Amino acid sequence: MAPEPTPIAVHAPGGYDLAEGARWVDGRLVFVDIPTGRLLELAPDSPHTPREILRLDVPLGAVAPVAGRPGHWIAAAGTGIALLTPHGPVRWLARPEDDSPVPTRMNDGVCDPAGRFWAGSMSHSGTVPGAGSLYRTDPDGSVHRVLSGLTVANGPAFTFDAALLYLADSATATIHRLTLDPDGNPTRTEEFTRLADGAPDGMTVDTEGCLWVAAWDGAAVHRYHPDGALLDTLRLPTPRPTSVCLCPEGGRLLITTARQGLSGDAGPAGSILAVPVDAAAPPAAAFRMH
């Protein structure tokens, strides 16, 4: 007898063009809608109705909270890395993609457990080979290009000791695994896996060290063992999942999706989906600004 399909619910409707960057912060889900520059939340008092936290006039790729400063964020936005406050102006730490030979923007980003912020970039079209890079922002606010020659740098995710970094290049359907030294410098880079269907997008690591991957144009989320073996595939009712967030209390996976580039019946494209799972992950790591 075939196993029962996993029940998938629309947790929050929205029809977002490109919802991304799902993170668990202070007891609620936060996520971005990249092209509109919006940061949104699903607060405990309204868990199924997204609420806007802030809006930028440039694409907003992803954010991470700033430790000890409620309402403050570090962001991959526009052509660089910025600090955002509840009411003050944007403070740019660096705009390294201002000098790119093709129009380029920042994409997905996340903090590692050591409190450093990592974010990738890509051409606006997503089709220019080698236009993307990976950047690391240290607690002193300095921004460093760690890798270049990527096309669509996506979904950085870390093991809990900050020793391993998973990085997707969506355009090549490849997930790389980088070994890092204590200062966050790569000492080894290897191919972890390559998707046969769809492109790897947002990712997260669960408490067992397994990697969860949203498969853009694959209508699925995959879970991989640290040795690279595919453990499970969750089939979704819409083709473009963009990021994944495991709730810290366990038992639930939240998935952002996109309607960008889709026409006709694309199911609940642009909504936030919820799936019961037997897994958990810690809340999003914070930026430990000096």
Tab-separated table of C-alpha atoms in Angstrom:
chain	number	residue	atom	x	y	z
A	1	MET	CA	0.000	0.000	0.000
A	2	ALA	CA	1.331	3.437	-0.929
A	3	PRO	CA	2.035	5.780	1.989
A	4	GLU	CA	-0.487	8.493	2.726
A	5	PRO	CA	0.549	11.851	1.220
A	6	THR	CA	1.760	14.447	3.694
A	7	PRO	CA	-0.989	17.018	4.366
A	8	ILE	CA	-0.013	20.472	3.158
A	9	ALA	CA	-1.955	23.565	4.209
A	10	VAL	CA	-1.921	27.184	3.097
A	11	HIS	CA	-0.708	28.740	6.320
A	12	ALA	CA	-0.956	32.332	5.071
A	13	PRO	CA	-2.330	33.359	1.679
A	14	GLY	CA	-0.619	36.234	-0.018
A	15	GLY	CA	0.089	35.839	-3.686
A	16	TYR	CA	3.589	37.301	-3.189
A	17	ASP	CA	5.666	37.704	-6.296
A	18	LEU	CA	8.825	36.377	-4.635
A	19	ALA	CA	8.405	35.590	-0.935
A	20	GLU	CA	11.746	34.418	0.452
A	21	GLY	CA	14.041	34.305	3.463
A	22	ALA	CA	11.749	32.532	5.946
A	23	ARG	CA	13.275	32.773	9.438
A	24	TRP	CA	12.022	32.109	12.970
A	25	VAL	CA	12.731	35.213	15.069
A	26	ASP	CA	11.386	35.990	18.556
A	27	GLY	CA	8.528	33.502	18.372
A	28	ARG	CA	7.273	34.334	14.905
A	29	LEU	CA	7.990	33.803	11.225
A	30	VAL	CA	9.559	36.679	9.319
A	31	PHE	CA	10.082	36.713	5.559
A	32	VAL	CA	10.682	39.104	2.679
A	33	ASP	CA	9.009	39.849	-0.625
A	34	ILE	CA	12.157	40.570	-2.615
A	35	PRO	CA	11.008	42.831	-5.482
A	36	THR	CA	8.829	45.069	-3.306
A	37	GLY	CA	11.523	45.487	-0.634
A	38	ARG	CA	9.155	44.422	2.140
A	39	LEU	CA	9.911	42.642	5.404
A	40	LEU	CA	6.841	40.876	6.802
A	41	GLU	CA	5.931	38.842	9.861
A	42	LEU	CA	3.379	36.305	10.998
A	43	ALA	CA	3.003	37.421	14.610
A	44	PRO	CA	1.632	35.166	17.382
A	45	ASP	CA	-1.494	37.327	17.681
A	46	SER	CA	-2.160	36.978	13.941
A	47	PRO	CA	-0.314	33.857	12.756
A	48	HIS	CA	-2.082	33.544	9.416
A	49	THR	CA	-2.188	37.210	8.347
A	50	PRO	CA	1.135	38.718	7.239
A	51	ARG	CA	1.959	42.144	8.633
A	52	GLU	CA	4.489	44.552	7.132
A	53	ILE	CA	7.399	45.466	9.416
A	54	LEU	CA	9.257	47.770	7.040
A	55	ARG	CA	9.733	48.558	3.366
A	56	LEU	CA	12.799	49.586	1.364
A	57	ASP	CA	12.987	51.237	-2.044
A	58	VAL	CA	15.388	48.516	-3.283
A	59	PRO	CA	14.988	44.726	-3.534
A	60	LEU	CA	15.266	43.062	-0.115
A	61	GLY	CA	16.920	39.649	-0.326
A	62	ALA	CA	16.968	38.539	3.319
A	63	VAL	CA	17.446	39.764	6.882
A	64	ALA	CA	18.788	38.559	10.217
A	65	PRO	CA	18.081	40.055	13.653
A	66	VAL	CA	20.734	42.096	15.445
A	67	ALA	CA	21.541	40.657	18.867
A	68	GLY	CA	20.368	42.731	21.815
A	69	ARG	CA	18.606	45.314	19.631
A	70	PRO	CA	14.919	44.477	19.148
A	71	GLY	CA	13.564	45.727	15.844
A	72	HIS	CA	17.027	46.088	14.305
A	73	TRP	CA	18.083	43.970	11.310
A	74	ILE	CA	21.057	43.352	9.096
A	75	ALA	CA	19.934	42.990	5.505
A	76	ALA	CA	21.074	41.829	2.102
A	77	ALA	CA	19.426	44.548	0.035
A	78	GLY	CA	19.930	46.343	-3.239
A	79	THR	CA	23.611	46.128	-4.120
A	80	GLY	CA	24.951	45.545	-0.627
A	81	ILE	CA	24.636	45.020	3.109
A	82	ALA	CA	22.690	47.412	5.343
A	83	LEU	CA	21.574	47.901	8.923
A	84	LEU	CA	17.871	48.625	9.372
A	85	THR	CA	16.241	50.267	12.383
A	86	PRO	CA	12.559	50.672	13.262
A	87	HIS	CA	12.411	54.386	12.445
A	88	GLY	CA	15.841	55.590	11.340
A	89	PRO	CA	17.455	55.762	7.898
A	90	VAL	CA	19.140	52.791	6.245
A	91	ARG	CA	22.819	52.522	7.228
A	92	TRP	CA	24.844	50.944	4.437
A	93	LEU	CA	27.867	48.926	5.553
A	94	ALA	CA	29.006	48.282	1.978
A	95	ARG	CA	27.612	48.184	-1.550
A	96	PRO	CA	30.047	45.824	-3.283
A	97	GLU	CA	27.786	45.152	-6.253
A	98	ASP	CA	27.687	48.831	-7.271
A	99	ASP	CA	30.735	48.110	-9.414
A	100	SER	CA	29.389	44.970	-11.069
A	101	PRO	CA	29.647	45.013	-14.893
A	102	VAL	CA	26.013	43.851	-15.154
A	103	PRO	CA	22.959	44.898	-13.084
A	104	THR	CA	23.293	42.835	-9.906
A	105	ARG	CA	21.420	42.556	-6.625
A	106	MET	CA	21.833	40.851	-3.288
A	107	ASN	CA	19.901	37.647	-2.736
A	108	ASP	CA	19.492	35.227	0.174
A	109	GLY	CA	21.409	35.621	3.434
A	110	VAL	CA	21.640	34.293	6.990
A	111	CYS	CA	23.766	34.574	10.117
A	112	ASP	CA	26.007	31.742	11.214
A	113	PRO	CA	26.077	30.622	14.874
A	114	ALA	CA	29.190	32.769	15.425
A	115	GLY	CA	27.160	35.899	14.640
A	116	ARG	CA	28.503	36.674	11.168
A	117	PHE	CA	26.104	37.538	8.316
A	118	TRP	CA	26.523	35.722	4.997
A	119	ALA	CA	24.722	36.712	1.794
A	120	GLY	CA	24.918	35.937	-1.892
A	121	SER	CA	24.356	37.989	-5.009
A	122	MET	CA	23.107	37.412	-8.551
A	123	SER	CA	22.450	39.324	-11.753
A	124	HIS	CA	18.966	40.798	-11.950
A	125	SER	CA	18.177	38.377	-14.768
A	126	GLY	CA	19.670	35.408	-12.927
A	127	THR	CA	21.229	34.245	-16.178
A	128	VAL	CA	24.695	35.821	-16.268
A	129	PRO	CA	27.292	33.132	-15.482
A	130	GLY	CA	29.778	34.180	-12.818
A	131	ALA	CA	27.944	37.390	-11.866
A	132	GLY	CA	27.197	36.211	-8.322
A	133	SER	CA	29.385	36.254	-5.227
A	134	LEU	CA	29.195	35.223	-1.575
A	135	TYR	CA	29.871	37.854	1.083
A	136	ARG	CA	30.579	37.631	4.804
A	137	THR	CA	29.894	40.530	7.166
A	138	ASP	CA	31.899	40.320	10.377
A	139	PRO	CA	30.689	41.713	13.724
A	140	ASP	CA	32.849	44.817	13.257
A	141	GLY	CA	30.765	45.693	10.179
A	142	SER	CA	33.443	44.852	7.609
A	143	VAL	CA	32.171	43.103	4.452
A	144	HIS	CA	34.328	40.521	2.660
A	145	ARG	CA	33.882	38.744	-0.672
A	146	VAL	CA	34.435	35.065	0.173
A	147	LEU	CA	33.607	33.456	-3.181
A	148	SER	CA	33.131	34.775	-6.699
A	149	GLY	CA	32.236	33.146	-9.999
A	150	LEU	CA	28.778	31.987	-8.905
A	151	THR	CA	25.656	32.618	-10.961
A	152	VAL	CA	22.758	32.646	-8.455
A	153	ALA	CA	24.215	32.407	-4.935
A	154	ASN	CA	21.415	31.141	-2.750
A	155	GLY	CA	20.262	29.568	0.501
A	156	PRO	CA	23.291	29.721	2.781
A	157	ALA	CA	22.793	27.337	5.719
A	158	PHE	CA	25.120	26.329	8.553
A	159	THR	CA	25.747	23.446	10.889
A	160	PHE	CA	25.432	24.394	14.549
A	161	ASP	CA	29.194	24.609	15.116
A	162	ALA	CA	29.556	27.069	12.191
A	163	ALA	CA	32.157	24.721	10.708
A	164	LEU	CA	30.207	23.775	7.580
A	165	LEU	CA	28.381	26.058	5.152
A	166	TYR	CA	25.937	24.795	2.551
A	167	LEU	CA	25.654	27.125	-0.446
A	168	ALA	CA	23.463	26.687	-3.518
A	169	ASP	CA	24.189	27.930	-7.014
A	170	SER	CA	20.642	27.722	-8.292
A	171	ALA	CA	21.562	28.214	-11.947
A	172	THR	CA	23.641	25.030	-11.976
A	173	ALA	CA	21.271	23.064	-9.675
A	174	THR	CA	24.251	22.477	-7.385
A	175	ILE	CA	24.676	22.594	-3.610
A	176	HIS	CA	28.246	23.140	-2.423
A	177	ARG	CA	29.576	22.410	1.056
A	178	LEU	CA	32.345	24.590	2.439
A	179	THR	CA	34.524	23.785	5.441
A	180	LEU	CA	35.305	26.959	7.377
A	181	ASP	CA	38.057	27.872	9.792
A	182	PRO	CA	37.174	29.697	13.044
A	183	ASP	CA	37.457	33.074	11.276
A	184	GLY	CA	34.949	32.068	8.595
A	185	ASN	CA	37.450	31.456	5.798
A	186	PRO	CA	36.861	28.434	3.531
A	187	THR	CA	39.499	25.731	3.771
A	188	ARG	CA	37.730	23.213	1.535
A	189	THR	CA	34.918	23.372	-1.021
A	190	GLU	CA	33.143	20.287	-2.362
A	191	GLU	CA	30.007	19.466	-4.296
A	192	PHE	CA	27.414	18.163	-1.848
A	193	THR	CA	24.677	17.231	-4.323
A	194	ARG	CA	23.075	18.233	-7.597
A	195	LEU	CA	19.294	18.340	-8.034
A	196	ALA	CA	17.860	16.311	-10.896
A	197	ASP	CA	14.568	18.220	-10.890
A	198	GLY	CA	14.389	21.918	-10.115
A	199	ALA	CA	16.967	24.292	-8.651
A	200	PRO	CA	18.087	24.521	-5.001
A	201	ASP	CA	16.831	27.690	-3.347
A	202	GLY	CA	16.434	28.421	0.393
A	203	MET	CA	17.878	25.866	2.828
A	204	THR	CA	18.110	25.097	6.535
A	205	VAL	CA	19.828	22.532	8.765
A	206	ASP	CA	17.774	20.632	11.352
A	207	THR	CA	18.794	19.490	14.828
A	208	GLU	CA	19.969	16.145	13.396
A	209	GLY	CA	22.313	17.871	10.966
A	210	CYS	CA	20.161	17.110	7.924
A	211	LEU	CA	19.736	19.692	5.163
A	212	TRP	CA	16.293	20.823	3.972
A	213	VAL	CA	16.169	22.370	0.497
A	214	ALA	CA	13.401	24.211	-1.361
A	215	ALA	CA	13.437	23.063	-5.005
A	216	TRP	CA	12.469	25.986	-7.258
A	217	ASP	CA	10.612	24.675	-10.315
A	218	GLY	CA	10.683	21.269	-8.658
A	219	ALA	CA	7.470	21.654	-6.622
A	220	ALA	CA	9.188	19.959	-3.710
A	221	VAL	CA	11.278	20.204	-0.558
A	222	HIS	CA	14.103	17.700	-0.160
A	223	ARG	CA	15.795	16.495	3.014
A	224	TYR	CA	19.383	15.240	2.793
A	225	HIS	CA	21.556	13.296	5.223
A	226	PRO	CA	24.947	14.918	5.952
A	227	ASP	CA	26.512	12.239	3.734
A	228	GLY	CA	24.482	13.538	0.772
A	229	ALA	CA	21.864	10.793	0.668
A	230	LEU	CA	18.336	11.973	-0.163
A	231	LEU	CA	16.179	10.992	2.814
A	232	ASP	CA	12.777	12.402	1.913
A	233	THR	CA	10.903	14.477	-0.647
A	234	LEU	CA	7.800	16.516	0.163
A	235	ARG	CA	5.698	17.169	-2.933
A	236	LEU	CA	4.058	20.602	-3.039
A	237	PRO	CA	0.968	21.941	-4.843
A	238	THR	CA	2.858	24.850	-6.438
A	239	PRO	CA	6.068	24.755	-8.485
A	240	ARG	CA	8.250	27.430	-6.926
A	241	PRO	CA	9.061	27.018	-3.229
A	242	THR	CA	11.725	29.521	-2.241
A	243	SER	CA	12.721	28.976	1.395
A	244	VAL	CA	12.111	26.685	4.354
A	245	CYS	CA	11.825	27.293	8.103
A	246	LEU	CA	11.548	24.577	10.746
A	247	CYS	CA	9.786	25.697	13.910
A	248	PRO	CA	12.004	25.395	17.013
A	249	GLU	CA	9.348	23.498	18.972
A	250	GLY	CA	9.311	20.921	16.197
A	251	GLY	CA	6.559	19.335	14.189
A	252	ARG	CA	6.074	21.986	11.498
A	253	LEU	CA	7.824	23.172	8.363
A	254	LEU	CA	6.898	26.570	6.911
A	255	ILE	CA	7.617	27.208	3.227
A	256	THR	CA	7.589	30.468	1.288
A	257	THR	CA	6.644	30.275	-2.382
A	258	ALA	CA	6.666	32.542	-5.451
A	259	ARG	CA	4.296	33.386	-8.266
A	260	GLN	CA	7.016	35.162	-10.261
A	261	GLY	CA	7.031	34.011	-13.873
A	262	LEU	CA	4.032	31.723	-13.459
A	263	SER	CA	0.769	31.807	-15.360
A	264	GLY	CA	-2.331	29.670	-15.416
A	265	ASP	CA	-3.071	27.322	-12.539
A	266	ALA	CA	0.002	27.408	-10.294
A	267	GLY	CA	-1.834	26.381	-7.139
A	268	PRO	CA	-1.210	28.515	-4.039
A	269	ALA	CA	1.744	30.320	-5.626
A	270	GLY	CA	3.028	33.170	-3.474
A	271	SER	CA	1.517	31.806	-0.258
A	272	ILE	CA	3.134	30.474	2.908
A	273	LEU	CA	2.631	26.716	3.215
A	274	ALA	CA	2.733	24.585	6.370
A	275	VAL	CA	3.637	20.893	6.485
A	276	PRO	CA	3.733	18.611	9.552
A	277	VAL	CA	7.218	17.087	9.880
A	278	ASP	CA	9.182	15.206	12.497
A	279	ALA	CA	11.996	17.745	12.716
A	280	ALA	CA	13.024	21.016	14.334
A	281	ALA	CA	15.711	23.692	14.074
A	282	PRO	CA	16.865	26.524	16.341
A	283	PRO	CA	15.620	30.076	15.773
A	284	ALA	CA	17.523	32.256	13.331
A	285	ALA	CA	21.006	33.188	14.523
A	286	ALA	CA	21.532	36.888	15.221
A	287	PHE	CA	24.184	39.315	14.016
A	288	ARG	CA	26.518	40.031	16.950
A	289	MET	CA	27.467	43.588	16.127
A	290	HIS	CA	30.371	45.087	18.045
